[in-house]
PDB file of C-alpha atoms and ligand atoms in Angstrom:
ATOM      1  CA  UNK A   1      14.391 -16.939 145.673  1.00  0.00           C
ATOM      2  CA  UNK A   2      13.413 -17.259 142.020  1.00  0.00           C
ATOM      3  CA  UNK A   3      13.801 -20.788 140.697  1.00  0.00           C
ATOM      4  CA  UNK A   4      16.130 -21.128 137.713  1.00  0.00           C
ATOM      5  CA  UNK A   5      14.294 -22.514 134.701  1.00  0.00           C
ATOM      6  CA  UNK A   6      15.831 -25.676 133.296  1.00  0.00           C
ATOM      7  CA  UNK A   7      16.782 -25.674 129.632  1.00  0.00           C
ATOM      8  CA  UNK A   8      18.070 -27.865 126.826  1.00  0.00           C
ATOM      9  CA  UNK A   9      21.734 -28.391 126.023  1.00  0.00           C
ATOM     10  CA  UNK A  10      22.472 -26.368 122.887  1.00  0.00           C
ATOM     11  CA  UNK A  11      24.688 -27.680 120.114  1.00  0.00           C
ATOM     12  CA  UNK A  12      25.957 -25.067 117.692  1.00  0.00           C
ATOM     13  CA  UNK A  13      27.591 -25.580 114.328  1.00  0.00           C
ATOM     14  CA  UNK A  14      28.250 -23.519 111.230  1.00  0.00           C
ATOM     15  CA  UNK A  15      25.949 -25.899 109.351  1.00  0.00           C
ATOM     16  CA  UNK A  16      25.222 -29.594 109.184  1.00  0.00           C
ATOM     17  CA  UNK A  17      28.447 -31.143 110.436  1.00  0.00           C
ATOM     18  CA  UNK A  18      27.645 -30.713 114.117  1.00  0.00           C
ATOM     19  CA  UNK A  19      24.899 -33.275 113.607  1.00  0.00           C
ATOM     20  CA  UNK A  20      27.650 -35.939 113.627  1.00  0.00           C
ATOM     21  CA  UNK A  21      28.607 -34.680 117.089  1.00  0.00           C
ATOM     22  CA  UNK A  22      24.996 -34.466 118.295  1.00  0.00           C
ATOM     23  CA  UNK A  23      24.456 -38.079 117.142  1.00  0.00           C
ATOM     24  CA  UNK A  24      27.169 -39.263 119.504  1.00  0.00           C
ATOM     25  CA  UNK A  25      26.312 -36.912 122.385  1.00  0.00           C
ATOM     26  CA  UNK A  26      22.765 -38.233 122.252  1.00  0.00           C
ATOM     27  CA  UNK A  27      24.119 -41.785 122.428  1.00  0.00           C
ATOM     28  CA  UNK A  28      26.025 -40.994 125.626  1.00  0.00           C
ATOM     29  CA  UNK A  29      23.339 -38.759 127.179  1.00  0.00           C
ATOM     30  CA  UNK A  30      20.002 -39.933 125.757  1.00  0.00           C
ATOM     31  CA  UNK A  31      17.677 -38.455 128.395  1.00  0.00           C
ATOM     32  CA  UNK A  32      18.656 -34.815 128.006  1.00  0.00           C
ATOM     33  CA  UNK A  33      16.883 -32.217 125.862  1.00  0.00           C
ATOM     34  CA  UNK A  34      18.814 -30.708 122.955  1.00  0.00           C
ATOM     35  CA  UNK A  35      18.474 -27.776 120.617  1.00  0.00           C
ATOM     36  CA  UNK A  36      20.680 -27.788 117.559  1.00  0.00           C
ATOM     37  CA  UNK A  37      21.458 -24.617 115.649  1.00  0.00           C
ATOM     38  CA  UNK A  38      23.083 -24.723 112.233  1.00  0.00           C
ATOM     39  CA  UNK A  39      24.120 -21.372 110.786  1.00  0.00           C
ATOM     40  CA  UNK A  40      23.580 -22.769 107.298  1.00  0.00           C
ATOM     41  CA  UNK A  41      22.851 -19.373 105.768  1.00  0.00           C
ATOM     42  CA  UNK A  42      26.410 -18.238 106.562  1.00  0.00           C
ATOM     43  CA  UNK A  43      28.308 -21.502 106.288  1.00  0.00           C
ATOM     44  CA  UNK A  44      31.167 -22.310 105.713  1.00  0.00           C
ATOM     45  CA  UNK A  45      33.090 -20.831 108.629  1.00  0.00           C
ATOM     46  CA  UNK A  46      36.295 -22.672 107.680  1.00  0.00           C
ATOM     47  CA  UNK A  47      37.352 -20.064 105.136  1.00  0.00           C
ATOM     48  CA  UNK A  48      36.327 -16.968 107.113  1.00  0.00           C
ATOM     49  CA  UNK A  49      38.430 -14.549 109.135  1.00  0.00           C
ATOM     50  CA  UNK A  50      38.936 -14.736 112.884  1.00  0.00           C
ATOM     51  CA  UNK A  51      36.727 -11.656 113.452  1.00  0.00           C
ATOM     52  CA  UNK A  52      33.817 -12.920 111.376  1.00  0.00           C
ATOM     53  CA  UNK A  53      33.792 -16.394 112.942  1.00  0.00           C
ATOM     54  CA  UNK A  54      33.943 -14.807 116.381  1.00  0.00           C
ATOM     55  CA  UNK A  55      31.062 -12.380 115.654  1.00  0.00           C
ATOM     56  CA  UNK A  56      28.845 -15.084 114.133  1.00  0.00           C
ATOM     57  CA  UNK A  57      29.536 -17.537 116.937  1.00  0.00           C
ATOM     58  CA  UNK A  58      28.884 -14.971 119.658  1.00  0.00           C
ATOM     59  CA  UNK A  59      25.555 -14.057 118.048  1.00  0.00           C
ATOM     60  CA  UNK A  60      24.582 -17.718 118.018  1.00  0.00           C
ATOM     61  CA  UNK A  61      25.613 -18.281 121.626  1.00  0.00           C
ATOM     62  CA  UNK A  62      23.581 -15.276 122.816  1.00  0.00           C
ATOM     63  CA  UNK A  63      20.573 -16.509 120.867  1.00  0.00           C
ATOM     64  CA  UNK A  64      20.855 -20.009 122.327  1.00  0.00           C
ATOM     65  CA  UNK A  65      21.079 -18.576 125.855  1.00  0.00           C
ATOM     66  CA  UNK A  66      17.952 -16.516 125.156  1.00  0.00           C
ATOM     67  CA  UNK A  67      16.236 -19.747 124.101  1.00  0.00           C
ATOM     68  CA  UNK A  68      16.834 -21.195 127.558  1.00  0.00           C
ATOM     69  CA  UNK A  69      20.117 -23.098 127.208  1.00  0.00           C
ATOM     70  CA  UNK A  70      22.514 -22.885 130.144  1.00  0.00           C
ATOM     71  CA  UNK A  71      25.173 -24.903 128.356  1.00  0.00           C
ATOM     72  CA  UNK A  72      26.254 -24.430 124.737  1.00  0.00           C
ATOM     73  CA  UNK A  73      28.567 -26.846 122.941  1.00  0.00           C
ATOM     74  CA  UNK A  74      30.419 -25.442 119.953  1.00  0.00           C
ATOM     75  CA  UNK A  75      30.444 -28.600 117.824  1.00  0.00           C
ATOM     76  CA  UNK A  76      32.239 -26.686 115.064  1.00  0.00           C
ATOM     77  CA  UNK A  77      36.032 -26.943 115.179  1.00  0.00           C
ATOM     78  CA  UNK A  78      36.461 -23.635 113.392  1.00  0.00           C
ATOM     79  CA  UNK A  79      34.245 -21.833 115.920  1.00  0.00           C
ATOM     80  CA  UNK A  80      35.971 -23.644 118.791  1.00  0.00           C
ATOM     81  CA  UNK A  81      39.346 -22.604 117.349  1.00  0.00           C
ATOM     82  CA  UNK A  82      38.556 -18.990 116.576  1.00  0.00           C
ATOM     83  CA  UNK A  83      35.857 -17.895 119.009  1.00  0.00           C
ATOM     84  CA  UNK A  84      35.690 -20.072 122.120  1.00  0.00           C
ATOM     85  CA  UNK A  85      38.497 -18.569 124.171  1.00  0.00           C
ATOM     86  CA  UNK A  86      37.283 -14.989 123.653  1.00  0.00           C
ATOM     87  CA  UNK A  87      33.704 -15.910 124.433  1.00  0.00           C
ATOM     88  CA  UNK A  88      34.706 -17.764 127.602  1.00  0.00           C
ATOM     89  CA  UNK A  89      37.084 -15.116 128.878  1.00  0.00           C
ATOM     90  CA  UNK A  90      35.716 -11.824 127.539  1.00  0.00           C
ATOM     91  CA  UNK A  91      32.017 -12.221 126.874  1.00  0.00           C
ATOM     92  CA  UNK A  92      30.603 -14.716 129.354  1.00  0.00           C
ATOM     93  CA  UNK A  93      31.479 -12.592 132.409  1.00  0.00           C
ATOM     94  CA  UNK A  94      29.353  -9.793 130.912  1.00  0.00           C
ATOM     95  CA  UNK A  95      26.517 -11.976 129.647  1.00  0.00           C
ATOM     96  CA  UNK A  96      25.917 -14.401 132.526  1.00  0.00           C
ATOM     97  CA  UNK A  97      28.609 -15.959 134.700  1.00  0.00           C
ATOM     98  CA  UNK A  98      26.472 -18.996 135.440  1.00  0.00           C
ATOM     99  CA  UNK A  99      26.236 -20.128 131.792  1.00  0.00           C
ATOM    100  CA  UNK A 100      28.885 -22.143 130.023  1.00  0.00           C
ATOM    101  CA  UNK A 101      30.225 -22.571 126.491  1.00  0.00           C
ATOM    102  CA  UNK A 102      32.407 -25.586 125.717  1.00  0.00           C
ATOM    103  CA  UNK A 103      34.215 -26.600 122.541  1.00  0.00           C
ATOM    104  CA  UNK A 104      35.392 -29.772 120.828  1.00  0.00           C
ATOM    105  CA  UNK A 105      39.136 -29.182 120.651  1.00  0.00           C
ATOM    106  CA  UNK A 106      40.136 -29.676 124.272  1.00  0.00           C
ATOM    107  CA  UNK A 107      38.459 -33.103 124.717  1.00  0.00           C
ATOM    108  CA  UNK A 108      39.938 -34.263 121.391  1.00  0.00           C
ATOM    109  CA  UNK A 109      43.505 -33.319 122.294  1.00  0.00           C
ATOM    110  CA  UNK A 110      43.374 -34.842 125.766  1.00  0.00           C
ATOM    111  CA  UNK A 111      43.423 -38.374 124.313  1.00  0.00           C
ATOM    112  CA  UNK A 112      46.363 -38.102 121.893  1.00  0.00           C
ATOM    113  CA  UNK A 113      49.199 -38.757 124.313  1.00  0.00           C
ATOM    114  CA  UNK A 114      47.747 -42.077 125.378  1.00  0.00           C
ATOM    115  CA  UNK A 115      47.219 -43.153 121.765  1.00  0.00           C
ATOM    116  CA  UNK A 116      50.574 -42.122 120.312  1.00  0.00           C
ATOM    117  CA  UNK A 117      53.742 -44.175 120.771  1.00  0.00           C
ATOM    118  CA  UNK A 118      55.926 -42.087 118.458  1.00  0.00           C
ATOM    119  CA  UNK A 119      54.640 -38.781 119.931  1.00  0.00           C
ATOM    120  CA  UNK A 120      54.134 -37.533 116.370  1.00  0.00           C
ATOM    121  CA  UNK A 121      50.509 -36.482 115.867  1.00  0.00           C
ATOM    122  CA  UNK A 122      48.710 -35.244 112.741  1.00  0.00           C
ATOM    123  CA  UNK A 123      45.622 -33.051 112.446  1.00  0.00           C
ATOM    124  CA  UNK A 124      43.254 -32.663 109.495  1.00  0.00           C
ATOM    125  CA  UNK A 125      41.108 -29.513 109.614  1.00  0.00           C
ATOM    126  CA  UNK A 126      39.628 -26.613 107.716  1.00  0.00           C
ATOM    127  CA  UNK A 127      41.946 -23.824 106.633  1.00  0.00           C
ATOM    128  CA  UNK A 128      40.636 -21.663 109.490  1.00  0.00           C
ATOM    129  CA  UNK A 129      41.264 -24.303 112.135  1.00  0.00           C
ATOM    130  CA  UNK A 130      44.759 -25.008 110.814  1.00  0.00           C
ATOM    131  CA  UNK A 131      45.684 -21.320 110.552  1.00  0.00           C
ATOM    132  CA  UNK A 132      44.479 -20.656 114.096  1.00  0.00           C
ATOM    133  CA  UNK A 133      47.152 -23.132 115.338  1.00  0.00           C
ATOM    134  CA  UNK A 134      44.656 -24.129 118.057  1.00  0.00           C
ATOM    135  CA  UNK A 135      45.448 -27.835 117.859  1.00  0.00           C
ATOM    136  CA  UNK A 136      49.254 -27.521 118.164  1.00  0.00           C
ATOM    137  CA  UNK A 137      48.842 -24.943 120.938  1.00  0.00           C
ATOM    138  CA  UNK A 138      46.355 -27.021 122.933  1.00  0.00           C
ATOM    139  CA  UNK A 139      48.238 -30.294 122.422  1.00  0.00           C
ATOM    140  CA  UNK A 140      51.557 -28.758 123.422  1.00  0.00           C
ATOM    141  CA  UNK A 141      50.030 -27.102 126.481  1.00  0.00           C
ATOM    142  CA  UNK A 142      49.207 -30.574 127.788  1.00  0.00           C
ATOM    143  CA  UNK A 143      52.024 -32.554 126.144  1.00  0.00           C
ATOM    144  CA  UNK A 144      55.011 -30.375 125.223  1.00  0.00           C
ATOM    145  CA  UNK A 145      56.939 -33.370 123.873  1.00  0.00           C
ATOM    146  CA  UNK A 146      54.438 -34.120 121.085  1.00  0.00           C
ATOM    147  CA  UNK A 147      55.254 -32.974 117.561  1.00  0.00           C
ATOM    148  CA  UNK A 148      52.102 -31.813 115.775  1.00  0.00           C
ATOM    149  CA  UNK A 149      51.739 -31.523 111.993  1.00  0.00           C
ATOM    150  CA  UNK A 150      48.602 -30.127 110.384  1.00  0.00           C
ATOM    151  CA  UNK A 151      46.993 -30.404 106.976  1.00  0.00           C
ATOM    152  CA  UNK A 152      44.183 -28.140 105.740  1.00  0.00           C
ATOM    153  CA  UNK A 153      41.684 -29.986 103.539  1.00  0.00           C
ATOM    154  CA  UNK A 154      39.485 -27.285 101.997  1.00  0.00           C
ATOM    155  CA  UNK A 155      37.712 -29.656  99.585  1.00  0.00           C
ATOM    156  CA  UNK A 156      36.581 -32.198 102.142  1.00  0.00           C
ATOM    157  CA  UNK A 157      33.619 -30.204 103.549  1.00  0.00           C
ATOM    158  CA  UNK A 158      32.113 -29.458 100.097  1.00  0.00           C
ATOM    159  CA  UNK A 159      32.583 -33.098  99.074  1.00  0.00           C
ATOM    160  CA  UNK A 160      30.533 -34.218 102.072  1.00  0.00           C
ATOM    161  CA  UNK A 161      27.869 -31.527 101.740  1.00  0.00           C
ATOM    162  CA  UNK A 162      27.402 -32.384  98.068  1.00  0.00           C
ATOM    163  CA  UNK A 163      26.959 -36.040  98.948  1.00  0.00           C
ATOM    164  CA  UNK A 164      30.139 -36.921  97.035  1.00  0.00           C
ATOM    165  CA  UNK A 165      31.991 -38.433  99.985  1.00  0.00           C
ATOM    166  CA  UNK A 166      31.642 -41.951  98.577  1.00  0.00           C
ATOM    167  CA  UNK A 167      32.572 -41.053  94.989  1.00  0.00           C
ATOM    168  CA  UNK A 168      35.784 -41.656  93.048  1.00  0.00           C
ATOM    169  CA  UNK A 169      36.312 -37.889  92.919  1.00  0.00           C
ATOM    170  CA  UNK A 170      36.574 -37.854  96.707  1.00  0.00           C
ATOM    171  CA  UNK A 171      39.404 -40.407  96.529  1.00  0.00           C
ATOM    172  CA  UNK A 172      41.593 -37.912  94.721  1.00  0.00           C
ATOM    173  CA  UNK A 173      41.263 -35.248  97.419  1.00  0.00           C
ATOM    174  CA  UNK A 174      41.485 -37.643 100.340  1.00  0.00           C
ATOM    175  CA  UNK A 175      44.588 -39.349  98.949  1.00  0.00           C
ATOM    176  CA  UNK A 176      46.228 -35.999  98.227  1.00  0.00           C
ATOM    177  CA  UNK A 177      45.896 -34.667 101.796  1.00  0.00           C
ATOM    178  CA  UNK A 178      46.723 -37.969 103.497  1.00  0.00           C
ATOM    179  CA  UNK A 179      49.895 -38.164 101.406  1.00  0.00           C
ATOM    180  CA  UNK A 180      50.830 -34.572 102.164  1.00  0.00           C
ATOM    181  CA  UNK A 181      50.443 -35.014 105.900  1.00  0.00           C
ATOM    182  CA  UNK A 182      52.476 -38.220 105.995  1.00  0.00           C
ATOM    183  CA  UNK A 183      55.170 -36.804 103.740  1.00  0.00           C
ATOM    184  CA  UNK A 184      55.396 -33.840 106.074  1.00  0.00           C
ATOM    185  CA  UNK A 185      55.962 -36.200 109.020  1.00  0.00           C
ATOM    186  CA  UNK A 186      56.346 -39.939 108.292  1.00  0.00           C
ATOM    187  CA  UNK A 187      56.507 -40.708 112.037  1.00  0.00           C
ATOM    188  CA  UNK A 188      52.876 -39.767 112.665  1.00  0.00           C
ATOM    189  CA  UNK A 189      51.005 -42.622 114.329  1.00  0.00           C
ATOM    190  CA  UNK A 190      47.874 -40.749 115.500  1.00  0.00           C
ATOM    191  CA  UNK A 191      45.635 -38.400 113.515  1.00  0.00           C
ATOM    192  CA  UNK A 192      42.853 -36.135 114.813  1.00  0.00           C
ATOM    193  CA  UNK A 193      39.903 -35.559 112.477  1.00  0.00           C
ATOM    194  CA  UNK A 194      39.542 -31.903 113.450  1.00  0.00           C
ATOM    195  CA  UNK A 195      36.364 -31.106 111.547  1.00  0.00           C
ATOM    196  CA  UNK A 196      32.734 -32.088 112.000  1.00  0.00           C
ATOM    197  CA  UNK A 197      32.396 -33.429 108.446  1.00  0.00           C
ATOM    198  CA  UNK A 198      35.383 -35.726 108.278  1.00  0.00           C
ATOM    199  CA  UNK A 199      33.831 -38.787 109.988  1.00  0.00           C
ATOM    200  CA  UNK A 200      31.823 -39.222 106.788  1.00  0.00           C
ATOM    201  CA  UNK A 201      35.098 -39.582 104.858  1.00  0.00           C
ATOM    202  CA  UNK A 202      36.495 -42.065 107.348  1.00  0.00           C
ATOM    203  CA  UNK A 203      36.286 -45.074 105.022  1.00  0.00           C
ATOM    204  CA  UNK A 204      38.290 -43.286 102.350  1.00  0.00           C
ATOM    205  CA  UNK A 205      40.763 -41.812 104.820  1.00  0.00           C
ATOM    206  CA  UNK A 206      41.464 -45.298 106.186  1.00  0.00           C
ATOM    207  CA  UNK A 207      41.951 -46.587 102.642  1.00  0.00           C
ATOM    208  CA  UNK A 208      45.018 -44.375 102.215  1.00  0.00           C
ATOM    209  CA  UNK A 209      46.425 -44.587 105.730  1.00  0.00           C
ATOM    210  CA  UNK A 210      48.788 -47.312 106.940  1.00  0.00           C
ATOM    211  CA  UNK A 211      46.839 -49.549 109.333  1.00  0.00           C
ATOM    212  CA  UNK A 212      49.004 -48.778 112.374  1.00  0.00           C
ATOM    213  CA  UNK A 213      47.832 -45.141 112.387  1.00  0.00           C
ATOM    214  CA  UNK A 214      45.112 -44.426 114.938  1.00  0.00           C
ATOM    215  CA  UNK A 215      42.320 -42.027 114.099  1.00  0.00           C
ATOM    216  CA  UNK A 216      40.729 -39.753 116.685  1.00  0.00           C
ATOM    217  CA  UNK A 217      37.069 -39.218 115.830  1.00  0.00           C
ATOM    218  CA  UNK A 218      35.494 -36.453 117.872  1.00  0.00           C
ATOM    219  CA  UNK A 219      31.863 -37.470 118.314  1.00  0.00           C
ATOM    220  CA  UNK A 220      32.348 -40.200 120.899  1.00  0.00           C
ATOM    221  CA  UNK A 221      35.117 -38.319 122.669  1.00  0.00           C
ATOM    222  CA  UNK A 222      32.973 -35.186 122.995  1.00  0.00           C
ATOM    223  CA  UNK A 223      29.993 -37.284 124.155  1.00  0.00           C
ATOM    224  CA  UNK A 224      32.050 -38.993 126.858  1.00  0.00           C
ATOM    225  CA  UNK A 225      33.677 -35.765 127.932  1.00  0.00           C
ATOM    226  CA  UNK A 226      30.302 -33.996 128.221  1.00  0.00           C
ATOM    227  CA  UNK A 227      28.959 -36.845 130.320  1.00  0.00           C
ATOM    228  CA  UNK A 228      31.971 -36.551 132.591  1.00  0.00           C
ATOM    229  CA  UNK A 229      31.600 -32.739 132.740  1.00  0.00           C
ATOM    230  CA  UNK A 230      27.982 -33.026 133.897  1.00  0.00           C
ATOM    231  CA  UNK A 231      28.966 -35.508 136.613  1.00  0.00           C
ATOM    232  CA  UNK A 232      31.687 -33.119 137.800  1.00  0.00           C
ATOM    233  CA  UNK A 233      29.306 -30.118 137.642  1.00  0.00           C
ATOM    234  CA  UNK A 234      26.060 -31.242 139.293  1.00  0.00           C
ATOM    235  CA  UNK A 235      24.845 -27.623 139.488  1.00  0.00           C
ATOM    236  CA  UNK A 236      24.915 -27.381 135.690  1.00  0.00           C
ATOM    237  CA  UNK A 237      23.462 -30.858 135.316  1.00  0.00           C
ATOM    238  CA  UNK A 238      20.492 -29.807 137.409  1.00  0.00           C
ATOM    239  CA  UNK A 239      19.819 -26.908 135.038  1.00  0.00           C
ATOM    240  CA  UNK A 240      19.684 -29.215 131.989  1.00  0.00           C
ATOM    241  CA  UNK A 241      16.172 -30.429 131.251  1.00  0.00           C
ATOM    242  CA  UNK A 242      15.719 -34.143 130.647  1.00  0.00           C
ATOM    243  CA  UNK A 243      12.668 -35.067 128.610  1.00  0.00           C
ATOM    244  CA  UNK A 244      14.619 -36.670 125.757  1.00  0.00           C
ATOM    245  CA  UNK A 245      13.463 -33.978 123.290  1.00  0.00           C
ATOM    246  CA  UNK A 246      15.326 -32.548 120.314  1.00  0.00           C
ATOM    247  CA  UNK A 247      14.618 -29.430 118.273  1.00  0.00           C
ATOM    248  CA  UNK A 248      16.567 -28.225 115.278  1.00  0.00           C
ATOM    249  CA  UNK A 249      17.018 -24.674 114.074  1.00  0.00           C
ATOM    250  CA  UNK A 250      18.619 -23.369 110.934  1.00  0.00           C
ATOM    251  CA  UNK A 251      19.345 -19.893 109.634  1.00  0.00           C
ATOM    252  CA  UNK A 252      18.616 -21.298 106.124  1.00  0.00           C
ATOM    253  CA  UNK A 253      15.328 -22.463 104.728  1.00  0.00           C
ATOM    254  CA  UNK A 254      13.786 -25.380 106.614  1.00  0.00           C
ATOM    255  CA  UNK A 255      13.251 -27.627 103.567  1.00  0.00           C
ATOM    256  CA  UNK A 256      16.810 -27.105 102.368  1.00  0.00           C
ATOM    257  CA  UNK A 257      18.155 -28.002 105.815  1.00  0.00           C
ATOM    258  CA  UNK A 258      16.053 -31.169 105.954  1.00  0.00           C
ATOM    259  CA  UNK A 259      17.309 -32.362 102.541  1.00  0.00           C
ATOM    260  CA  UNK A 260      20.993 -32.275 103.427  1.00  0.00           C
ATOM    261  CA  UNK A 261      20.684 -33.045 107.145  1.00  0.00           C
ATOM    262  CA  UNK A 262      19.733 -36.596 106.171  1.00  0.00           C
ATOM    263  CA  UNK A 263      23.360 -37.227 105.168  1.00  0.00           C
ATOM    264  CA  UNK A 264      24.436 -36.552 108.751  1.00  0.00           C
ATOM    265  CA  UNK A 265      21.551 -37.593 110.963  1.00  0.00           C
ATOM    266  CA  UNK A 266      19.049 -40.441 110.956  1.00  0.00           C
ATOM    267  CA  UNK A 267      15.400 -39.839 111.644  1.00  0.00           C
ATOM    268  CA  UNK A 268      12.748 -37.231 111.086  1.00  0.00           C
ATOM    269  CA  UNK A 269      13.844 -33.770 112.146  1.00  0.00           C
ATOM    270  CA  UNK A 270      11.690 -31.176 113.815  1.00  0.00           C
ATOM    271  CA  UNK A 271      13.205 -28.041 112.171  1.00  0.00           C
ATOM    272  CA  UNK A 272      12.421 -24.330 112.496  1.00  0.00           C
ATOM    273  CA  UNK A 273      13.877 -21.292 110.781  1.00  0.00           C
ATOM    274  CA  UNK A 274      15.737 -18.864 113.021  1.00  0.00           C
ATOM    275  CA  UNK A 275      17.101 -15.376 112.398  1.00  0.00           C
ATOM    276  CA  UNK A 276      20.345 -14.414 114.105  1.00  0.00           C
TER     277      UNK A 276
HETATM  278  N1  LIG B   1      31.868 -27.209 111.071  1.00  0.00           N
HETATM  279  C1  LIG B   1      33.123 -26.807 110.497  1.00  0.00           C
HETATM  280  C2  LIG B   1      34.291 -27.365 111.344  1.00  0.00           C
HETATM  281  O1  LIG B   1      34.152 -28.314 112.079  1.00  0.00           O
HETATM  282  C3  LIG B   1      33.268 -27.256 109.068  1.00  0.00           C
HETATM  283  C4  LIG B   1      32.340 -26.558 108.113  1.00  0.00           C
HETATM  284  C5  LIG B   1      32.668 -25.094 107.928  1.00  0.00           C
HETATM  285  O2  LIG B   1      33.743 -24.761 107.360  1.00  0.00           O
HETATM  286  O3  LIG B   1      31.861 -24.279 108.315  1.00  0.00           O
HETATM  287  O4  LIG B   1      35.374 -26.834 111.270  1.00  0.00           O
END
């Protein structure tokens, strides 16, 4: 029988934000090999239609499989919201039943019931994630008694990508959306940061939130959940190579990727250009 070739775990994002997720995954699973793909040439996904996000994400997943990955993590909330279910149910059976694609929404919603006393939960996300209703649907599948309110924050991603997340200008947009969410439901006591970029705005978000409100940051949760997944799926774990190596790919120009990636990830990055 032909031996299956081991491969890296692939992390996919529309751009740079998934690096915040990779940072934490690496902390929980340091010995594994990773390839990171940022579709920077076509970012942002947050404002794009369902069909386009699905097509782009599927292209990326196929590419990452062809590069040897058996397991792909969609670090992007928008891709997880708009493409994951279709890819899992419709495409994977035709591509390769032994490969897996996982997203970031499910692990993030699993924790909210334990954190919330009032059972009123808020979600910040891109317009695409909010319009997909993925968070309310997934939360209510597990916890039908939780009331979910969402707030789309279209300016937050550009503020982070333009390195303005610490500036006074960012305060205006953070305050505005925090206020809107809490006005919409003053009983919220738990908020999910449903976008890869928002951990960089955490300091400012906390500044405008009452201290009793708990914030769900995805990186650690996704890292822990992936670790648990690999323990529960030893067959998949065996197929993941473990040399502690990391390679980065971008659909944009390498130098441009390196300049901005520094906002999200510490250390020197080994980056290559990739065409999807
Ligand atoms: N990575 C996206 C997300 O988490 C944000 C950036 C984008 O809009 O492409 O939703």
